[in-house]
Amino acid sequence: MKFEVIKKDGNARRGVLTTAHSVIQTPVFMPVGTVGAVKSLDAFDMSEILDAKIILANTYHMYLRPGSKVVREFGGLHGFSKFERSFLTDSGGFQAFS
């Protein structure tokens, strides 16, 4: 993974985040797929219609449902969701301890 700052203006910045799955211009719209999917949208919709480069998922919620065994059986989060671009995962620490 690599992040390159392209331009700065005060505290704002524009950059490029390169991951194994996509190149992401920032700032970026990042749909929230708490359990690895965005309600009412499939991987095709996310990639082709919204052109989402990255989805935010919550590890704690994924652990609760569908569970790590199910995700592992699909070959990980990409296999489970069928979304081939990048994921940012939140640990879910806030939910676990609140």
PDB file of C-alpha atoms in Angstrom:
ATOM      1  CA  MET A   1       0.000   0.000   0.000  1.00  0.00           C
ATOM      2  CA  LYS A   2       1.223   3.473  -0.858  1.00  0.00           C
ATOM      3  CA  PHE A   3      -0.134   6.990  -0.346  1.00  0.00           C
ATOM      4  CA  GLU A   4       1.166   9.938  -2.331  1.00  0.00           C
ATOM      5  CA  VAL A   5       0.182  13.546  -1.612  1.00  0.00           C
ATOM      6  CA  ILE A   6      -0.552  15.314  -4.906  1.00  0.00           C
ATOM      7  CA  LYS A   7      -1.499  18.769  -3.652  1.00  0.00           C
ATOM      8  CA  LYS A   8      -1.968  20.588  -0.340  1.00  0.00           C
ATOM      9  CA  ASP A   9      -4.011  23.662   0.538  1.00  0.00           C
ATOM     10  CA  GLY A  10      -3.855  24.534   4.230  1.00  0.00           C
ATOM     11  CA  ASN A  11      -4.880  21.409   6.134  1.00  0.00           C
ATOM     12  CA  ALA A  12      -6.584  19.902   3.078  1.00  0.00           C
ATOM     13  CA  ARG A  13      -4.784  17.532   0.757  1.00  0.00           C
ATOM     14  CA  ARG A  14      -5.417  15.591  -2.425  1.00  0.00           C
ATOM     15  CA  GLY A  15      -3.664  12.318  -2.925  1.00  0.00           C
ATOM     16  CA  VAL A  16      -3.554   8.861  -4.435  1.00  0.00           C
ATOM     17  CA  LEU A  17      -3.856   5.700  -2.347  1.00  0.00           C
ATOM     18  CA  THR A  18      -2.617   2.612  -4.170  1.00  0.00           C
ATOM     19  CA  THR A  19      -3.569  -0.813  -2.804  1.00  0.00           C
ATOM     20  CA  ALA A  20      -3.345  -4.332  -4.171  1.00  0.00           C
ATOM     21  CA  HIS A  21      -6.937  -3.992  -5.385  1.00  0.00           C
ATOM     22  CA  SER A  22      -7.345  -0.425  -6.660  1.00  0.00           C
ATOM     23  CA  VAL A  23      -5.961   3.051  -7.148  1.00  0.00           C
ATOM     24  CA  ILE A  24      -7.992   5.552  -5.146  1.00  0.00           C
ATOM     25  CA  GLN A  25      -7.994   9.321  -5.665  1.00  0.00           C
ATOM     26  CA  THR A  26      -8.563  11.100  -2.353  1.00  0.00           C
ATOM     27  CA  PRO A  27     -10.671  12.559  -0.980  1.00  0.00           C
ATOM     28  CA  VAL A  28     -13.039   9.724  -1.883  1.00  0.00           C
ATOM     29  CA  PHE A  29     -16.661   8.724  -1.335  1.00  0.00           C
ATOM     30  CA  MET A  30     -16.490   5.506   0.692  1.00  0.00           C
ATOM     31  CA  PRO A  31     -19.791   3.600   0.999  1.00  0.00           C
ATOM     32  CA  VAL A  32     -20.316   1.881   4.350  1.00  0.00           C
ATOM     33  CA  GLY A  33     -20.837  -1.867   4.073  1.00  0.00           C
ATOM     34  CA  THR A  34     -20.880  -2.709   7.771  1.00  0.00           C
ATOM     35  CA  VAL A  35     -21.076  -6.468   7.173  1.00  0.00           C
ATOM     36  CA  GLY A  36     -19.142  -6.464   3.896  1.00  0.00           C
ATOM     37  CA  ALA A  37     -22.010  -5.330   1.683  1.00  0.00           C
ATOM     38  CA  VAL A  38     -24.017  -2.157   1.157  1.00  0.00           C
ATOM     39  CA  LYS A  39     -27.744  -2.716   1.656  1.00  0.00           C
ATOM     40  CA  SER A  40     -29.669  -3.153  -1.617  1.00  0.00           C
ATOM     41  CA  LEU A  41     -26.503  -2.988  -3.788  1.00  0.00           C
ATOM     42  CA  ASP A  42     -24.477  -5.909  -5.102  1.00  0.00           C
ATOM     43  CA  ALA A  43     -20.826  -5.917  -6.155  1.00  0.00           C
ATOM     44  CA  PHE A  44     -21.745  -5.031  -9.761  1.00  0.00           C
ATOM     45  CA  ASP A  45     -23.750  -2.002  -8.612  1.00  0.00           C
ATOM     46  CA  MET A  46     -20.898  -0.881  -6.364  1.00  0.00           C
ATOM     47  CA  SER A  47     -18.227  -1.241  -9.055  1.00  0.00           C
ATOM     48  CA  GLU A  48     -20.014  -0.374 -12.276  1.00  0.00           C
ATOM     49  CA  ILE A  49     -22.826   1.977 -11.287  1.00  0.00           C
ATOM     50  CA  LEU A  50     -21.394   3.822  -8.260  1.00  0.00           C
ATOM     51  CA  ASP A  51     -17.792   3.296  -9.383  1.00  0.00           C
ATOM     52  CA  ALA A  52     -16.854   2.803  -5.719  1.00  0.00           C
ATOM     53  CA  LYS A  53     -13.113   2.297  -5.359  1.00  0.00           C
ATOM     54  CA  ILE A  54     -13.292   1.288  -1.683  1.00  0.00           C
ATOM     55  CA  ILE A  55     -15.879   0.097   0.861  1.00  0.00           C
ATOM     56  CA  LEU A  56     -15.752   0.515   4.633  1.00  0.00           C
ATOM     57  CA  ALA A  57     -16.537  -2.699   6.555  1.00  0.00           C
ATOM     58  CA  ASN A  58     -16.652  -3.333  10.311  1.00  0.00           C
ATOM     59  CA  THR A  59     -14.600  -6.308  11.514  1.00  0.00           C
ATOM     60  CA  TYR A  60     -16.577  -6.704  14.746  1.00  0.00           C
ATOM     61  CA  HIS A  61     -19.929  -6.825  12.926  1.00  0.00           C
ATOM     62  CA  MET A  62     -18.461  -9.268  10.389  1.00  0.00           C
ATOM     63  CA  TYR A  63     -17.307 -11.440  13.304  1.00  0.00           C
ATOM     64  CA  LEU A  64     -20.825 -11.450  14.786  1.00  0.00           C
ATOM     65  CA  ARG A  65     -22.607 -12.061  11.489  1.00  0.00           C
ATOM     66  CA  PRO A  66     -21.884 -13.864   9.187  1.00  0.00           C
ATOM     67  CA  GLY A  67     -18.880 -14.927  11.278  1.00  0.00           C
ATOM     68  CA  SER A  68     -15.223 -15.441  10.479  1.00  0.00           C
ATOM     69  CA  LYS A  69     -15.732 -19.085   9.459  1.00  0.00           C
ATOM     70  CA  VAL A  70     -18.209 -18.138   6.720  1.00  0.00           C
ATOM     71  CA  VAL A  71     -15.997 -15.325   5.402  1.00  0.00           C
ATOM     72  CA  ARG A  72     -12.977 -17.657   5.417  1.00  0.00           C
ATOM     73  CA  GLU A  73     -14.946 -20.343   3.490  1.00  0.00           C
ATOM     74  CA  PHE A  74     -15.520 -17.785   0.721  1.00  0.00           C
ATOM     75  CA  GLY A  75     -11.804 -17.000   0.559  1.00  0.00           C
ATOM     76  CA  GLY A  76     -11.901 -13.792   2.586  1.00  0.00           C
ATOM     77  CA  LEU A  77     -13.833 -10.559   2.399  1.00  0.00           C
ATOM     78  CA  HIS A  78     -13.390 -10.144  -1.363  1.00  0.00           C
ATOM     79  CA  GLY A  79     -14.721 -13.635  -2.060  1.00  0.00           C
ATOM     80  CA  PHE A  80     -17.578 -13.215   0.406  1.00  0.00           C
ATOM     81  CA  SER A  81     -18.702  -9.876  -1.034  1.00  0.00           C
ATOM     82  CA  LYS A  82     -17.672 -10.410  -4.681  1.00  0.00           C
ATOM     83  CA  PHE A  83     -16.356  -6.814  -4.578  1.00  0.00           C
ATOM     84  CA  GLU A  84     -12.927  -6.904  -6.222  1.00  0.00           C
ATOM     85  CA  ARG A  85     -11.743  -3.443  -5.241  1.00  0.00           C
ATOM     86  CA  SER A  86     -10.405  -2.256  -1.878  1.00  0.00           C
ATOM     87  CA  PHE A  87     -11.838  -2.506   1.623  1.00  0.00           C
ATOM     88  CA  LEU A  88     -11.029  -0.406   4.647  1.00  0.00           C
ATOM     89  CA  THR A  89     -11.905  -2.317   7.797  1.00  0.00           C
ATOM     90  CA  ASP A  90     -12.705  -0.754  11.143  1.00  0.00           C
ATOM     91  CA  SER A  91     -11.812  -2.948  14.121  1.00  0.00           C
ATOM     92  CA  GLY A  92     -15.184  -2.413  15.751  1.00  0.00           C
ATOM     93  CA  GLY A  93     -13.528  -1.643  19.084  1.00  0.00           C
ATOM     94  CA  PHE A  94     -16.090   1.049  19.888  1.00  0.00           C
ATOM     95  CA  GLN A  95     -18.988  -1.370  19.377  1.00  0.00           C
ATOM     96  CA  ALA A  96     -17.234  -4.160  21.283  1.00  0.00           C
ATOM     97  CA  PHE A  97     -16.651  -2.026  24.373  1.00  0.00           C
ATOM     98  CA  SER A  98     -19.744   0.174  24.433  1.00  0.00           C
TER      99      SER A  98
END
